[in-house]
mmCIF file of C-alpha atoms in Angstrom:
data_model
loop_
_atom_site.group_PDB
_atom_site.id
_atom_site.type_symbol
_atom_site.label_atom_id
_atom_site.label_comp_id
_atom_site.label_asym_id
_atom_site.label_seq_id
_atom_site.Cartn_x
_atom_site.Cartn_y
_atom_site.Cartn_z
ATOM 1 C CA UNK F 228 34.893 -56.345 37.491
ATOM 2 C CA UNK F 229 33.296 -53.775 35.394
ATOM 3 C CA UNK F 230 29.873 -54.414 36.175
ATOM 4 C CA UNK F 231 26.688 -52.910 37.910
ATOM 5 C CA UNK F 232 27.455 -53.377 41.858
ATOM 6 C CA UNK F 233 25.379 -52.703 44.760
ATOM 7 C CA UNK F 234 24.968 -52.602 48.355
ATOM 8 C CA UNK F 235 23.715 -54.687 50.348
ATOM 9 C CA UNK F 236 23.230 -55.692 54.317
ATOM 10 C CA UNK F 237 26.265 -57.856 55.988
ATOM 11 C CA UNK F 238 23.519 -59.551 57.681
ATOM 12 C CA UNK F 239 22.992 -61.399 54.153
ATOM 13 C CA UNK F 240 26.643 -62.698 53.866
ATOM 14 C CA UNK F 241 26.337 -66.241 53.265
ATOM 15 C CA UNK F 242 23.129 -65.829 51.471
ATOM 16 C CA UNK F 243 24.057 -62.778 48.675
ATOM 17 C CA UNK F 244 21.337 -64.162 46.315
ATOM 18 C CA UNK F 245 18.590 -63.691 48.634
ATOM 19 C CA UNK F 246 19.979 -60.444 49.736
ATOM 20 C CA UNK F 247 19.991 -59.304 46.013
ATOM 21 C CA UNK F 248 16.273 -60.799 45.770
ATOM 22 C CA UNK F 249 15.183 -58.414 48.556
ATOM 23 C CA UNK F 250 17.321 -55.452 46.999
ATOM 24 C CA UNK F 251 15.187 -55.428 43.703
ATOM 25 C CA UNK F 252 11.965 -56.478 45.815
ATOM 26 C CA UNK F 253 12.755 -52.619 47.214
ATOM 27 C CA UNK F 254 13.219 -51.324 43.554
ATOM 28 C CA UNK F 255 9.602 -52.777 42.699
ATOM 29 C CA UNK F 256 10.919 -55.398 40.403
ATOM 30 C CA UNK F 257 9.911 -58.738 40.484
ATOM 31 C CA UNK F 258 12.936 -61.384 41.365
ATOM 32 C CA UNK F 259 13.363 -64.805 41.890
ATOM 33 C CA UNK F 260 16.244 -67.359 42.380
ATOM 34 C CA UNK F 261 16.484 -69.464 39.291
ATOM 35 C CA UNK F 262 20.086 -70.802 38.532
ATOM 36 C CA UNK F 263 19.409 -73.825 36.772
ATOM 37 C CA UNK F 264 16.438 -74.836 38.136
ATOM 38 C CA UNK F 265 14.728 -72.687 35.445
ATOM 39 C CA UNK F 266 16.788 -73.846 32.464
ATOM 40 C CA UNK F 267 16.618 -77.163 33.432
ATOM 41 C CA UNK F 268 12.374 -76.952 33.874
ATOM 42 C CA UNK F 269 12.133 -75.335 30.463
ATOM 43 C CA UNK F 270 14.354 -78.365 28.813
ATOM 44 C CA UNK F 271 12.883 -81.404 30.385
ATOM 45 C CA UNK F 272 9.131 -80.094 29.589
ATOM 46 C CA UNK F 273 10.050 -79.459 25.960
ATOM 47 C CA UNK F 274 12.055 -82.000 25.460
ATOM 48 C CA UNK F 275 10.035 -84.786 27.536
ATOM 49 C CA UNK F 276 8.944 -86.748 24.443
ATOM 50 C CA UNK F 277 12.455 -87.167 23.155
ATOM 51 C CA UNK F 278 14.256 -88.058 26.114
ATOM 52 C CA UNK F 279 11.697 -90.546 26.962
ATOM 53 C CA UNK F 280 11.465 -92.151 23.801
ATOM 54 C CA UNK F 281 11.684 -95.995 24.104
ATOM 55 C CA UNK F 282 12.543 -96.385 20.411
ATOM 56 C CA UNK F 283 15.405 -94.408 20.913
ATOM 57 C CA UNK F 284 16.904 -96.033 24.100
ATOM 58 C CA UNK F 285 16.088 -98.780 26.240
ATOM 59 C CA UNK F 286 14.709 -98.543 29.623
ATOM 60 C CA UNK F 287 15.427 -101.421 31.879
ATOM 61 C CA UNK F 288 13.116 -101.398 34.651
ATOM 62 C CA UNK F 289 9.880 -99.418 35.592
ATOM 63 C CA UNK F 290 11.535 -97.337 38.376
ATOM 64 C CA UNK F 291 14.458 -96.123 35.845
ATOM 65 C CA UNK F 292 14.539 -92.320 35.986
ATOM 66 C CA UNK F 293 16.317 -91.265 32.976
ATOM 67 C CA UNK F 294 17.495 -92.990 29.689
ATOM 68 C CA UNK F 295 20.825 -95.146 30.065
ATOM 69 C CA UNK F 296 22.172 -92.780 27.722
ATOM 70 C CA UNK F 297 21.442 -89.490 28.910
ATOM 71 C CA UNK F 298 24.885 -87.815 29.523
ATOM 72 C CA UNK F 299 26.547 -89.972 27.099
ATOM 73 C CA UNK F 300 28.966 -87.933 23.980
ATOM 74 C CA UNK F 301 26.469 -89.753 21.450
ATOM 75 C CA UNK F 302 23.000 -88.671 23.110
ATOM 76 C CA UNK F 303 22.812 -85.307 20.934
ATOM 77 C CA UNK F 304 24.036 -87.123 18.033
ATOM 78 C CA UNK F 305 21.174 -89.805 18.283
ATOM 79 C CA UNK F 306 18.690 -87.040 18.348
ATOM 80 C CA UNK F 307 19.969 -84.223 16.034
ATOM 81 C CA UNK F 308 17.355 -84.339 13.700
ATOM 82 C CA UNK F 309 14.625 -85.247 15.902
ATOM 83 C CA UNK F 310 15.515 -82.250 18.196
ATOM 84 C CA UNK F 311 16.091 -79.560 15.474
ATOM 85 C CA UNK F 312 12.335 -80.799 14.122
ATOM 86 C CA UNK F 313 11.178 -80.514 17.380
ATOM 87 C CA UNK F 314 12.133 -76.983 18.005
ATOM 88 C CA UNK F 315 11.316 -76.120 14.340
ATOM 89 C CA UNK F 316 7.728 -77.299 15.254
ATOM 90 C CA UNK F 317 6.657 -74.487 17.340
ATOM 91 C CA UNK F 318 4.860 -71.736 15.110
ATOM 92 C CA UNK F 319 5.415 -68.941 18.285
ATOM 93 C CA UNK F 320 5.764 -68.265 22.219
ATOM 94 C CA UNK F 321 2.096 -69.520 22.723
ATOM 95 C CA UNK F 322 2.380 -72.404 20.812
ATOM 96 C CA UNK F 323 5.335 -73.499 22.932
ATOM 97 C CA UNK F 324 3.759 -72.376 25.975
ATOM 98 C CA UNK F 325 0.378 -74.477 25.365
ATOM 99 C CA UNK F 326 2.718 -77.658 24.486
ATOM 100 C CA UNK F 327 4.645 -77.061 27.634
ATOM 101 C CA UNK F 328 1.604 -76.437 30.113
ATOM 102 C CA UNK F 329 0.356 -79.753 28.901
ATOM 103 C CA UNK F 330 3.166 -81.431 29.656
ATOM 104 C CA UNK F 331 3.869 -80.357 33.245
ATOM 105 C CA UNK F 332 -0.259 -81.161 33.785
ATOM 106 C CA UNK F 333 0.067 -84.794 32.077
ATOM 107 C CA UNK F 334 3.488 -85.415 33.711
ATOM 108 C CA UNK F 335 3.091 -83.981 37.047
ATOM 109 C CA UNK F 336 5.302 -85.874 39.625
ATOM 110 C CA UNK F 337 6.579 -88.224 37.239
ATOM 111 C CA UNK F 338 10.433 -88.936 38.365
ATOM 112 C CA UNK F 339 12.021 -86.571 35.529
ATOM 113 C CA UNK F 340 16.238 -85.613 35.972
ATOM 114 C CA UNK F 341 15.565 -82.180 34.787
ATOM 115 C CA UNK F 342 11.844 -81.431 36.384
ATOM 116 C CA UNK F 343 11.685 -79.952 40.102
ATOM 117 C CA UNK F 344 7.610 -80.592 40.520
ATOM 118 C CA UNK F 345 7.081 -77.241 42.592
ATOM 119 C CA UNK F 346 4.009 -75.254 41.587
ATOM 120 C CA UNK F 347 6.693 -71.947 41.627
ATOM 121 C CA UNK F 348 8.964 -73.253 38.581
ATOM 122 C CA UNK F 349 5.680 -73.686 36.091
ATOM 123 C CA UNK F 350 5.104 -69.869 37.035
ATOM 124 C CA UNK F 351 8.639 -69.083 36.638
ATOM 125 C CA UNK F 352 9.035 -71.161 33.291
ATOM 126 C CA UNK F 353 6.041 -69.684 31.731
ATOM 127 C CA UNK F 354 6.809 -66.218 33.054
ATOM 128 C CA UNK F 355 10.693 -66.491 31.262
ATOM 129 C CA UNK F 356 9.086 -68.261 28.138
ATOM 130 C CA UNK F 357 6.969 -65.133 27.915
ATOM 131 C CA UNK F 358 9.406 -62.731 27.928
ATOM 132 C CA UNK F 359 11.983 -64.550 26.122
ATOM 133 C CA UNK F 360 12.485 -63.437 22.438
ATOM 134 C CA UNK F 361 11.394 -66.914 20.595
ATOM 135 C CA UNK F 362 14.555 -68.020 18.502
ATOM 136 C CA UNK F 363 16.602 -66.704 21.058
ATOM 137 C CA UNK F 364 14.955 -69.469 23.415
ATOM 138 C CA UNK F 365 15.230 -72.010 20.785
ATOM 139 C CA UNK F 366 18.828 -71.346 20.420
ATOM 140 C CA UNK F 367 19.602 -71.445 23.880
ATOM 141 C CA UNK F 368 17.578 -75.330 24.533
ATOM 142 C CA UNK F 369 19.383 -76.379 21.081
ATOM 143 C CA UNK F 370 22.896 -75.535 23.091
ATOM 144 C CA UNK F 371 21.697 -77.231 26.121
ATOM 145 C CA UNK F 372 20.679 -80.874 24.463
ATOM 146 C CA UNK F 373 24.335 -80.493 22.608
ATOM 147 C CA UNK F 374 26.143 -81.330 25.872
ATOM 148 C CA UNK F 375 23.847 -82.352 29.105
ATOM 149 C CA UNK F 376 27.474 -82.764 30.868
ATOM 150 C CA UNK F 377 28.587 -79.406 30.715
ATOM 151 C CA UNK F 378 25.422 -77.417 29.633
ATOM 152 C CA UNK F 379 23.308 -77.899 32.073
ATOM 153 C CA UNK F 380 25.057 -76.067 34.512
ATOM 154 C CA UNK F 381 26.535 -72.321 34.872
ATOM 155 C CA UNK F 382 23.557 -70.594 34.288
ATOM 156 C CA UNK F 383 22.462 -67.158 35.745
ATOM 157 C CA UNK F 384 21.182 -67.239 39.657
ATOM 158 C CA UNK F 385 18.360 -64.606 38.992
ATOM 159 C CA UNK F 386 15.273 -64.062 36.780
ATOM 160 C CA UNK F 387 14.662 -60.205 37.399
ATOM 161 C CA UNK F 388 11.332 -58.684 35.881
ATOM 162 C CA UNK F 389 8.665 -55.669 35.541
ATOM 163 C CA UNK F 390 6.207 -54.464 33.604
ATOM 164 C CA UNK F 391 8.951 -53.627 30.685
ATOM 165 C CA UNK F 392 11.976 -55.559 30.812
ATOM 166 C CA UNK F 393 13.482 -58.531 32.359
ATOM 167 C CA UNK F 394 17.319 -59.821 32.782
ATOM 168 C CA UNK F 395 19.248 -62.674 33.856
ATOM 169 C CA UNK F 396 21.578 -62.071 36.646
ATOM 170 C CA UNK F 397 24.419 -63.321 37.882
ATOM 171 C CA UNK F 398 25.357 -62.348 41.289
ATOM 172 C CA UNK F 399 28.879 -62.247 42.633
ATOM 173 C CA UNK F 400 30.031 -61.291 46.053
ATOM 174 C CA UNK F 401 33.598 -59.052 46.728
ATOM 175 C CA UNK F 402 35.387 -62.007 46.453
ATOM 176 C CA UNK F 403 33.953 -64.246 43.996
ATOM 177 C CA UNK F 404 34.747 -65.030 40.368
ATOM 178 C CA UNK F 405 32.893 -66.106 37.275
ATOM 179 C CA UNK F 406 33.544 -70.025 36.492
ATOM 180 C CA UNK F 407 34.093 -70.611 32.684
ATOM 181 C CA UNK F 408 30.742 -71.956 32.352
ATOM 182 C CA UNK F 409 28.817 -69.393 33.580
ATOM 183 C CA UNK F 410 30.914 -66.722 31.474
ATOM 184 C CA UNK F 411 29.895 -69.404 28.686
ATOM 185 C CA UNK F 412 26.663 -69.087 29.335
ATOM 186 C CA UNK F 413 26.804 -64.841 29.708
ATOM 187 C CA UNK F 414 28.386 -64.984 26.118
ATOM 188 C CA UNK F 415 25.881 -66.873 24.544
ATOM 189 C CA UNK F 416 23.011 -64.897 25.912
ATOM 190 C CA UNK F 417 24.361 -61.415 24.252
ATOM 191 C CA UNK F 418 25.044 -63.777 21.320
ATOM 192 C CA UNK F 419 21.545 -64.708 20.863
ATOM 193 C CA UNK F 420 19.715 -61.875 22.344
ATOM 194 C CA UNK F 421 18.966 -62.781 25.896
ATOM 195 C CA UNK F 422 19.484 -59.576 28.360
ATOM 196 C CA UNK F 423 21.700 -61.024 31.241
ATOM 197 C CA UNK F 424 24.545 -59.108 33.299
ATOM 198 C CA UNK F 425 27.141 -59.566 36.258
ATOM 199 C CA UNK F 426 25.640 -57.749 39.565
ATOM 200 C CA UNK F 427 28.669 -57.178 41.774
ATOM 201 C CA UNK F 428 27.536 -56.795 45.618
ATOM 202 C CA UNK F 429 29.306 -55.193 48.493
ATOM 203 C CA UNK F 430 28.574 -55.123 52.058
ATOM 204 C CA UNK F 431 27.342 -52.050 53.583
ATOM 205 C CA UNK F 432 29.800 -50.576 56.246
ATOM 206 C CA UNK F 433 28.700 -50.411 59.749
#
């Protein structure tokens, strides 16, 4: 209740994200709707290797989309090691970048749970990889593969950017509330260094 708030159109009620989208489009800042779709993106083309491992699980049948394990308590525990050398792996930002690029060309289409094959979320990934400080990132996809229940979810609606900064933002109308995990989620960004922030938006009286 203490945060930033703007001002919006009633014409967007219903639709507050988009009507935020168009509200920094006017600022000349770049915006797009993210939520998890972003998170998600960045984790499955990282992590593709690991969840697909057939050494590590068993896959049934061609058509099967993820491992029979995936949101199972012992999943993280199965993988600790592999995942912390995984991360550990990357020397910088490019070096993940390049590993993640091709990944999303080798894999294209390929049924993944976390993966939404649009041609906007590669330019969205690779834009937040960018600006993302690098252990901070590594942090945050370390917290995600701990619980794929719970931490998959809750994550900021907006990826706001310009030539100098960027921030996650979460955007809540008059009336709404933060769920526990996206306040989760808020905490651990200023933990590790990620800029993120509440946007509270009104309606503009006729």
């Amino acid at each position: 209740h203490q945060s930033d708030s703007i001002t919006i159109s009633e014409e967007h009620r219903g639709q507050v994200e988009l009507g935020t989208i168009e509200y920094f489009h006017s600022e000349n800042m770049n915006a797009v709707f993210t939520e998890n779709h972003l998170w998600r993106g960045i984790f499955g083309l990282i992590f593709w290797d690991i969840v697909f491992d057939p050494a590590l699980v068993s896959f049934h049948h061609p058509f099967q989309r993820r491992p029979s394990d995936l949101y199972l308590p012992d999943f993280y525990e199965k993988r600790k090691d592999i995942i912390i050398s995984h991360l550990e792996s990357f020397q910088d930002i490019q070096d993940l970048l390049t590993y993640m690029g091709e990944r999303y060309e080798s894999k294209f289409g390929i049924a993944n749970p976390f993966v939404v094959w649009l041609e906007e979320i590669w330019l969205m990934v690779r834009k937040a990889v960018e600006v993302i400080e690098f252990e901070a990132l590594k942090k945050i996809l370390h917290e995600m593969s701990k619980n794929l229940v719970e931490n998959l979810r809750g994550f900021p609606d907006l990826f706001v950017w310009d030539d100098k900064n960027y921030t996650f933002v979460e955007v809540k109308s008059p009336t709404d509330n933060l769920s526990n995990q996206q306040l989760y989620w808020l905490q651990f960004f200023e933990e590790v260094g990620i800029n993120s922030k509440v946007l509270r938006v009104f309606w503009e009286e006729k």
